[in-house]
mmCIF file of C-alpha atoms in Angstrom:
data_model
loop_
_atom_site.group_PDB
_atom_site.id
_atom_site.type_symbol
_atom_site.label_atom_id
_atom_site.label_comp_id
_atom_site.label_asym_id
_atom_site.label_seq_id
_atom_site.Cartn_x
_atom_site.Cartn_y
_atom_site.Cartn_z
ATOM 1 C CA ALA A 1 -8.624 107.373 82.074
ATOM 2 C CA GLN A 2 -6.831 104.073 82.430
ATOM 3 C CA SER A 3 -3.058 103.591 82.159
ATOM 4 C CA VAL A 4 -0.270 101.155 82.816
ATOM 5 C CA THR A 5 3.241 101.747 84.050
ATOM 6 C CA GLN A 6 5.985 99.266 83.369
ATOM 7 C CA LEU A 7 8.579 99.916 86.013
ATOM 8 C CA ASP A 8 11.588 98.434 84.216
ATOM 9 C CA SER A 9 12.690 99.228 80.623
ATOM 10 C CA HIS A 10 15.167 96.355 80.656
ATOM 11 C CA VAL A 11 15.420 93.206 82.699
ATOM 12 C CA SER A 12 18.328 90.767 82.385
ATOM 13 C CA VAL A 13 18.258 87.284 83.941
ATOM 14 C CA SER A 14 20.340 84.144 83.564
ATOM 15 C CA GLU A 15 18.849 81.099 81.904
ATOM 16 C CA GLY A 16 17.033 78.937 84.371
ATOM 17 C CA THR A 17 16.466 81.695 86.936
ATOM 18 C CA PRO A 18 13.106 83.318 87.711
ATOM 19 C CA VAL A 19 11.634 86.167 85.679
ATOM 20 C CA LEU A 20 9.747 89.154 87.175
ATOM 21 C CA LEU A 21 8.387 91.890 84.934
ATOM 22 C CA ARG A 22 6.614 94.628 86.795
ATOM 23 C CA CYS A 23 3.492 96.481 85.823
ATOM 24 C CA ASN A 24 1.342 98.845 87.798
ATOM 25 C CA TYR A 25 -2.159 100.017 86.550
ATOM 26 C CA SER A 26 -4.424 102.941 87.180
ATOM 27 C CA SER A 27 -8.070 102.406 86.849
ATOM 28 C CA SER A 28 -11.225 103.677 88.507
ATOM 29 C CA TYR A 29 -12.845 100.190 88.136
ATOM 30 C CA SER A 30 -11.816 96.645 87.868
ATOM 31 C CA PRO A 31 -9.831 96.593 84.683
ATOM 32 C CA SER A 32 -9.079 94.081 81.999
ATOM 33 C CA LEU A 33 -5.323 93.649 81.870
ATOM 34 C CA PHE A 34 -3.146 91.857 79.384
ATOM 35 C CA TRP A 35 0.409 90.860 78.786
ATOM 36 C CA TYR A 36 1.642 90.672 75.228
ATOM 37 C CA VAL A 37 5.067 89.529 73.968
ATOM 38 C CA GLN A 38 6.901 90.710 70.930
ATOM 39 C CA HIS A 39 9.803 88.676 69.628
ATOM 40 C CA PRO A 40 12.271 90.310 67.292
ATOM 41 C CA ASN A 41 10.811 91.005 63.897
ATOM 42 C CA LYS A 42 7.552 89.415 64.962
ATOM 43 C CA GLY A 43 4.066 90.579 65.713
ATOM 44 C CA LEU A 44 2.453 90.663 69.133
ATOM 45 C CA GLN A 45 1.376 87.456 70.846
ATOM 46 C CA LEU A 46 -1.106 87.336 73.698
ATOM 47 C CA LEU A 47 0.451 85.751 76.772
ATOM 48 C CA LEU A 48 -2.403 86.084 79.227
ATOM 49 C CA LYS A 49 -5.420 88.172 80.239
ATOM 50 C CA TYR A 50 -7.025 89.124 83.582
ATOM 51 C CA THR A 51 -10.784 89.551 83.714
ATOM 52 C CA SER A 52 -11.490 89.282 87.455
ATOM 53 C CA ALA A 53 -12.447 85.567 87.321
ATOM 54 C CA ALA A 54 -9.210 84.621 89.292
ATOM 55 C CA THR A 55 -6.396 86.865 90.604
ATOM 56 C CA LEU A 56 -3.693 84.386 89.430
ATOM 57 C CA VAL A 57 -3.672 84.052 85.727
ATOM 58 C CA LYS A 58 -1.864 81.386 83.859
ATOM 59 C CA GLY A 59 -0.717 82.047 80.378
ATOM 60 C CA ILE A 60 1.267 80.382 77.589
ATOM 61 C CA ASN A 61 4.896 79.231 77.793
ATOM 62 C CA GLY A 62 4.897 78.902 81.570
ATOM 63 C CA PHE A 63 4.187 82.582 82.332
ATOM 64 C CA GLU A 64 1.693 83.762 84.854
ATOM 65 C CA ALA A 65 0.618 87.047 86.390
ATOM 66 C CA GLU A 66 -1.055 87.948 89.702
ATOM 67 C CA PHE A 67 -3.594 90.784 89.974
ATOM 68 C CA LYS A 68 -3.176 92.638 93.275
ATOM 69 C CA LYS A 69 -5.861 95.266 93.740
ATOM 70 C CA SER A 70 -4.272 96.574 96.990
ATOM 71 C CA GLU A 71 -1.034 97.269 95.210
ATOM 72 C CA THR A 72 -2.622 98.090 91.773
ATOM 73 C CA SER A 73 -0.124 95.667 90.241
ATOM 74 C CA PHE A 74 -0.230 92.925 87.693
ATOM 75 C CA HIS A 75 3.395 91.568 87.494
ATOM 76 C CA LEU A 76 4.395 88.872 85.101
ATOM 77 C CA THR A 77 6.448 85.902 86.318
ATOM 78 C CA LYS A 78 7.986 82.715 85.192
ATOM 79 C CA PRO A 79 9.854 80.267 87.351
ATOM 80 C CA SER A 80 12.652 79.532 85.023
ATOM 81 C CA ALA A 81 13.776 81.626 82.107
ATOM 82 C CA HIS A 82 14.548 80.121 78.714
ATOM 83 C CA MET A 83 16.751 81.689 76.045
ATOM 84 C CA SER A 84 13.571 81.775 73.837
ATOM 85 C CA ASP A 85 11.948 84.117 76.337
ATOM 86 C CA ALA A 86 14.214 87.008 75.180
ATOM 87 C CA ALA A 87 11.704 89.545 73.733
ATOM 88 C CA GLU A 88 9.812 92.760 74.449
ATOM 89 C CA TYR A 89 6.898 92.453 76.832
ATOM 90 C CA PHE A 90 4.008 94.822 76.970
ATOM 91 C CA CYS A 91 1.466 95.299 79.831
ATOM 92 C CA VAL A 92 -1.770 96.550 78.485
ATOM 93 C CA VAL A 93 -5.094 97.854 79.934
ATOM 94 C CA SER A 94 -8.389 97.952 78.099
ATOM 95 C CA ASP A 95 -9.970 101.370 78.478
ATOM 96 C CA ARG A 96 -13.657 100.825 79.176
ATOM 97 C CA ASP A 97 -14.239 104.649 78.986
ATOM 98 C CA SER A 98 -12.979 104.731 75.460
ATOM 99 C CA SER A 99 -14.750 101.847 73.599
ATOM 100 C CA TYR A 100 -12.376 99.304 75.216
ATOM 101 C CA LYS A 101 -9.324 100.595 73.364
ATOM 102 C CA LEU A 102 -6.038 99.001 74.310
ATOM 103 C CA ILE A 103 -3.599 101.233 76.228
ATOM 104 C CA PHE A 104 -0.005 99.957 76.005
ATOM 105 C CA GLY A 105 2.752 100.319 78.639
ATOM 106 C CA SER A 106 6.175 101.435 77.515
ATOM 107 C CA GLY A 107 7.459 97.802 77.300
ATOM 108 C CA THR A 108 10.159 95.838 79.051
ATOM 109 C CA ARG A 109 12.935 94.249 77.134
ATOM 110 C CA LEU A 110 13.879 90.821 78.674
ATOM 111 C CA LEU A 111 17.456 89.669 78.119
ATOM 112 C CA VAL A 112 18.351 86.081 78.887
ATOM 113 C CA ARG A 113 22.058 85.272 79.515
ATOM 114 C CA PRO A 114 23.277 81.807 78.857
ATOM 115 C CA SER B 1 -5.570 82.638 68.112
ATOM 116 C CA ALA B 2 -5.874 84.221 64.720
ATOM 117 C CA VAL B 3 -4.359 84.332 61.306
ATOM 118 C CA ILE B 4 -3.734 87.910 60.213
ATOM 119 C CA SER B 5 -1.443 88.820 57.352
ATOM 120 C CA GLN B 6 0.111 92.135 56.279
ATOM 121 C CA LYS B 7 1.679 93.118 53.061
ATOM 122 C CA PRO B 8 4.351 94.272 52.591
ATOM 123 C CA SER B 9 6.290 92.847 55.528
ATOM 124 C CA ARG B 10 8.838 95.705 55.129
ATOM 125 C CA ASP B 11 9.724 98.407 52.675
ATOM 126 C CA ILE B 12 12.231 101.196 52.202
ATOM 127 C CA CYS B 13 10.736 104.364 50.728
ATOM 128 C CA GLN B 14 11.843 107.798 49.600
ATOM 129 C CA ARG B 15 10.604 110.883 51.424
ATOM 130 C CA GLY B 16 7.554 112.429 49.738
ATOM 131 C CA THR B 17 6.134 109.201 48.417
ATOM 132 C CA SER B 18 3.233 107.132 49.786
ATOM 133 C CA LEU B 19 2.889 103.487 50.821
ATOM 134 C CA THR B 20 -0.251 101.441 51.181
ATOM 135 C CA ILE B 21 -0.200 98.609 53.672
ATOM 136 C CA GLN B 22 -2.718 95.780 53.438
ATOM 137 C CA CYS B 23 -4.204 93.772 56.235
ATOM 138 C CA GLN B 24 -6.159 90.622 55.822
ATOM 139 C CA VAL B 25 -7.937 89.009 58.824
ATOM 140 C CA ASP B 26 -9.276 85.497 59.105
ATOM 141 C CA SER B 27 -12.848 86.268 60.212
ATOM 142 C CA GLN B 28 -15.445 88.835 59.498
ATOM 143 C CA VAL B 29 -15.196 91.756 61.932
ATOM 144 C CA THR B 30 -16.811 95.086 62.142
ATOM 145 C CA MET B 31 -13.756 96.819 63.539
ATOM 146 C CA MET B 32 -10.068 96.574 62.602
ATOM 147 C CA PHE B 33 -7.394 98.591 64.221
ATOM 148 C CA TRP B 34 -4.162 100.291 62.979
ATOM 149 C CA TYR B 35 -1.249 100.924 65.297
ATOM 150 C CA ARG B 36 2.181 102.589 64.937
ATOM 151 C CA GLN B 37 5.287 101.472 66.834
ATOM 152 C CA GLN B 38 8.112 103.965 66.419
ATOM 153 C CA PRO B 39 11.652 102.663 66.896
ATOM 154 C CA GLY B 40 12.217 101.518 70.437
ATOM 155 C CA GLN B 41 8.690 102.619 71.503
ATOM 156 C CA SER B 42 5.435 101.129 72.454
ATOM 157 C CA LEU B 43 2.320 100.817 70.326
ATOM 158 C CA THR B 44 0.074 103.801 69.644
ATOM 159 C CA LEU B 45 -3.381 103.428 68.110
ATOM 160 C CA ILE B 46 -3.693 105.386 64.787
ATOM 161 C CA ALA B 47 -7.335 104.610 64.073
ATOM 162 C CA THR B 48 -10.195 102.173 64.176
ATOM 163 C CA ALA B 49 -11.263 101.066 60.711
ATOM 164 C CA ASN B 50 -15.045 100.571 60.661
ATOM 165 C CA GLN B 51 -16.707 98.673 57.957
ATOM 166 C CA GLY B 52 -19.374 100.663 56.282
ATOM 167 C CA SER B 53 -18.338 104.007 57.773
ATOM 168 C CA GLU B 54 -15.365 106.425 58.035
ATOM 169 C CA ALA B 55 -12.413 105.439 60.136
ATOM 170 C CA THR B 56 -12.120 106.925 63.618
ATOM 171 C CA TYR B 57 -8.765 108.647 64.196
ATOM 172 C CA GLU B 58 -6.999 109.101 67.439
ATOM 173 C CA SER B 59 -5.699 112.501 68.526
ATOM 174 C CA GLY B 60 -2.577 113.338 66.598
ATOM 175 C CA PHE B 61 -3.471 111.377 63.559
ATOM 176 C CA VAL B 62 -5.373 112.792 60.569
ATOM 177 C CA ILE B 63 -7.022 111.253 57.532
ATOM 178 C CA ASP B 64 -4.979 113.221 55.060
ATOM 179 C CA LYS B 65 -1.777 111.636 56.394
ATOM 180 C CA PHE B 66 -3.147 108.212 57.119
ATOM 181 C CA PRO B 67 -6.119 107.422 54.794
ATOM 182 C CA ILE B 68 -7.729 104.076 55.573
ATOM 183 C CA SER B 69 -9.980 101.918 53.456
ATOM 184 C CA ARG B 70 -12.243 99.114 54.612
ATOM 185 C CA PRO B 71 -13.916 97.590 51.628
ATOM 186 C CA ASN B 72 -15.204 94.509 53.393
ATOM 187 C CA LEU B 73 -15.312 92.635 56.652
ATOM 188 C CA THR B 74 -11.989 90.927 56.332
ATOM 189 C CA PHE B 75 -9.689 93.506 54.711
ATOM 190 C CA SER B 76 -8.375 96.975 55.349
ATOM 191 C CA THR B 77 -5.571 99.204 54.070
ATOM 192 C CA LEU B 78 -3.631 102.007 55.643
ATOM 193 C CA THR B 79 -1.805 104.534 53.505
ATOM 194 C CA VAL B 80 1.120 106.575 54.823
ATOM 195 C CA SER B 81 1.179 109.676 52.689
ATOM 196 C CA ASN B 82 3.901 112.168 51.869
ATOM 197 C CA MET B 83 6.342 110.266 53.938
ATOM 198 C CA SER B 84 9.193 111.804 55.891
ATOM 199 C CA PRO B 85 11.912 109.924 57.929
ATOM 200 C CA GLU B 86 9.806 110.447 61.106
ATOM 201 C CA ASP B 87 7.184 107.982 59.623
ATOM 202 C CA SER B 88 9.747 105.200 59.853
ATOM 203 C CA SER B 89 7.981 102.728 62.186
ATOM 204 C CA ILE B 90 6.344 99.371 62.404
ATOM 205 C CA TYR B 91 2.652 99.515 61.435
ATOM 206 C CA LEU B 92 0.503 96.785 62.794
ATOM 207 C CA CYS B 93 -3.158 95.898 62.253
ATOM 208 C CA SER B 94 -5.374 93.933 64.644
ATOM 209 C CA ARG B 95 -8.876 92.598 65.172
ATOM 210 C CA ARG B 96 -10.817 91.738 68.231
ATOM 211 C CA ALA B 97 -10.921 88.075 69.268
ATOM 212 C CA GLY B 98 -14.778 88.207 69.319
ATOM 213 C CA PRO B 99 -17.720 90.538 69.213
ATOM 214 C CA SER B 100 -17.884 90.790 73.013
ATOM 215 C CA THR B 101 -14.306 90.796 74.055
ATOM 216 C CA ASP B 102 -11.650 93.455 74.231
ATOM 217 C CA THR B 103 -8.763 91.000 73.525
ATOM 218 C CA GLN B 104 -7.002 91.819 70.276
ATOM 219 C CA TYR B 105 -5.009 89.687 67.864
ATOM 220 C CA PHE B 106 -2.229 91.424 65.916
ATOM 221 C CA GLY B 107 -0.695 91.007 62.464
ATOM 222 C CA PRO B 108 3.076 90.541 62.029
ATOM 223 C CA GLY B 109 3.531 94.245 61.197
ATOM 224 C CA THR B 110 5.005 96.194 58.318
ATOM 225 C CA ARG B 111 8.454 97.687 58.949
ATOM 226 C CA LEU B 112 8.698 100.938 57.080
ATOM 227 C CA THR B 113 11.985 102.875 56.547
ATOM 228 C CA VAL B 114 11.802 106.313 54.950
ATOM 229 C CA LEU B 115 14.996 107.813 53.538
#
């Protein structure tokens, strides 16, 4: 079975500093991996998706993630945090063994200090 | 992206009652999905709503508690029956981005509080 582990439940950064949200995955094959963001009282928005075409995936709002097979990681980064980035972020894997259902990580709450 | 709407956006209900949540998607799809997000938690798949057949429920979820309808290719409802405070959650629906992709687009969610 596929799974993802988000290593930090909360991350706090100052505005203008880099963001790093960590995610490790477990998969017996090359997975489809996603990052979604959930702003307060809003639905989920797709940030980016990895599908093996390129290990460095660029998403919306300046976010990107790098797939590292040797480390089984898919960390999300952004060079400079903005106040509007404050939200809950979910790392997600698609379970090919189960009709491509999405398996969600536990989430990381990003706080951005002025 | 996608345009997915849910009604109601939020509700406060008394224990023992039922609430039906509606989800409208912007394109015809065979499968729609219903998720639950308990307070401070991640998303858990409740069921897959298949047009033309019975919904497929995940372990821990049963049809008597969460009956689902799928009358056409763009609409689905989820009913939360005989509610208790433990049912207080955000309920989200979603659809796939296309027939051959696993990417999903989500609705804004329905925030349910059970007193």
